PDB file of C-alpha atoms in Angstrom:
ATOM      1  CA  MET A   7     117.642 131.702  78.439  1.00 83.00           C
ATOM      2  CA  SER A   8     115.175 134.549  78.377  1.00 88.00           C
ATOM      3  CA  PHE A   9     113.369 135.896  75.313  1.00 92.00           C
ATOM      4  CA  LYS A  10     111.105 138.882  74.775  1.00 91.00           C
ATOM      5  CA  THR A  11     108.406 136.817  73.116  1.00 91.00           C
ATOM      6  CA  GLU A  12     107.155 133.289  73.427  1.00 91.00           C
ATOM      7  CA  PHE A  13     107.520 132.872  69.698  1.00 92.00           C
ATOM      8  CA  LYS A  14     111.267 133.545  69.791  1.00 95.00           C
ATOM      9  CA  ALA A  15     111.664 131.118  72.693  1.00 93.00           C
ATOM     10  CA  TYR A  16     109.723 128.455  70.781  1.00 92.00           C
ATOM     11  CA  ILE A  17     111.893 128.932  67.596  1.00 93.00           C
ATOM     12  CA  CYS A  18     115.064 128.668  69.655  1.00 93.00           C
ATOM     13  CA  ALA A  19     113.801 125.511  71.430  1.00 92.00           C
ATOM     14  CA  ARG A  20     112.744 123.951  68.133  1.00 91.00           C
ATOM     15  CA  THR A  21     116.123 124.665  66.522  1.00 92.00           C
ATOM     16  CA  LYS A  22     118.090 123.269  69.475  1.00 92.00           C
ATOM     17  CA  SER A  23     115.775 120.249  69.723  1.00 91.00           C
ATOM     18  CA  LYS A  24     116.387 119.366  66.072  1.00 89.00           C
ATOM     19  CA  ALA A  25     120.136 119.792  66.426  1.00 91.00           C
ATOM     20  CA  LYS A  26     120.551 117.816  69.614  1.00 91.00           C
ATOM     21  CA  MET A  27     117.617 115.397  69.164  1.00 89.00           C
ATOM     22  CA  CYS A  28     116.256 116.043  72.669  1.00 90.00           C
ATOM     23  CA  THR A  29     113.250 117.638  74.377  1.00 91.00           C
ATOM     24  CA  TYR A  30     112.966 121.342  75.248  1.00 92.00           C
ATOM     25  CA  MET A  31     110.221 123.115  77.171  1.00 92.00           C
ATOM     26  CA  VAL A  32     109.235 126.794  76.876  1.00 94.00           C
ATOM     27  CA  VAL A  33     108.358 128.092  80.335  1.00 94.00           C
ATOM     28  CA  ASN A  34     106.639 131.378  81.197  1.00 92.00           C
ATOM     29  CA  ASP A  35     109.065 133.268  83.440  1.00 89.00           C
ATOM     30  CA  THR A  36     106.440 134.999  85.597  1.00 91.00           C
ATOM     31  CA  THR A  37     104.097 132.058  86.189  1.00 94.00           C
ATOM     32  CA  ASN A  38     106.539 129.146  85.817  1.00 93.00           C
ATOM     33  CA  GLU A  39     104.025 127.354  83.598  1.00 94.00           C
ATOM     34  CA  VAL A  40     105.160 125.276  80.615  1.00 93.00           C
ATOM     35  CA  THR A  41     103.690 126.910  77.498  1.00 92.00           C
ATOM     36  CA  SER A  42     104.990 124.436  74.945  1.00 90.00           C
ATOM     37  CA  ILE A  43     107.074 121.311  74.590  1.00 90.00           C
ATOM     38  CA  VAL A  44     109.328 120.551  71.630  1.00 91.00           C
ATOM     39  CA  ARG A  45     110.475 116.910  71.166  1.00 89.00           C
ATOM     40  CA  HIS A  46     113.005 116.154  68.434  1.00 82.00           C
ATOM     41  CA  GLY A  47     112.063 119.356  66.559  1.00 69.00           C
ATOM     42  CA  LYS A  48     108.310 118.688  66.541  1.00 75.00           C
ATOM     43  CA  GLY A  49     105.872 120.656  68.684  1.00 65.00           C
ATOM     44  CA  LEU A  50     103.577 118.888  71.126  1.00 67.00           C
ATOM     45  CA  VAL A  51     100.346 120.098  72.612  1.00 58.00           C
ATOM     46  CA  GLY A  52     101.091 120.774  76.274  1.00 50.00           C
TER      47      GLY A  52
END
């Protein structure tokens, strides 16, 4: 999925992570770098 801002991507990843109890990563589309990791609804420093 693509989002206009990193914040919106993070909120979506956090919501899905809580609902499905799994890990999501937010990746910058242009650089392919992981900007944040969400595990079971809790943000991790990445």
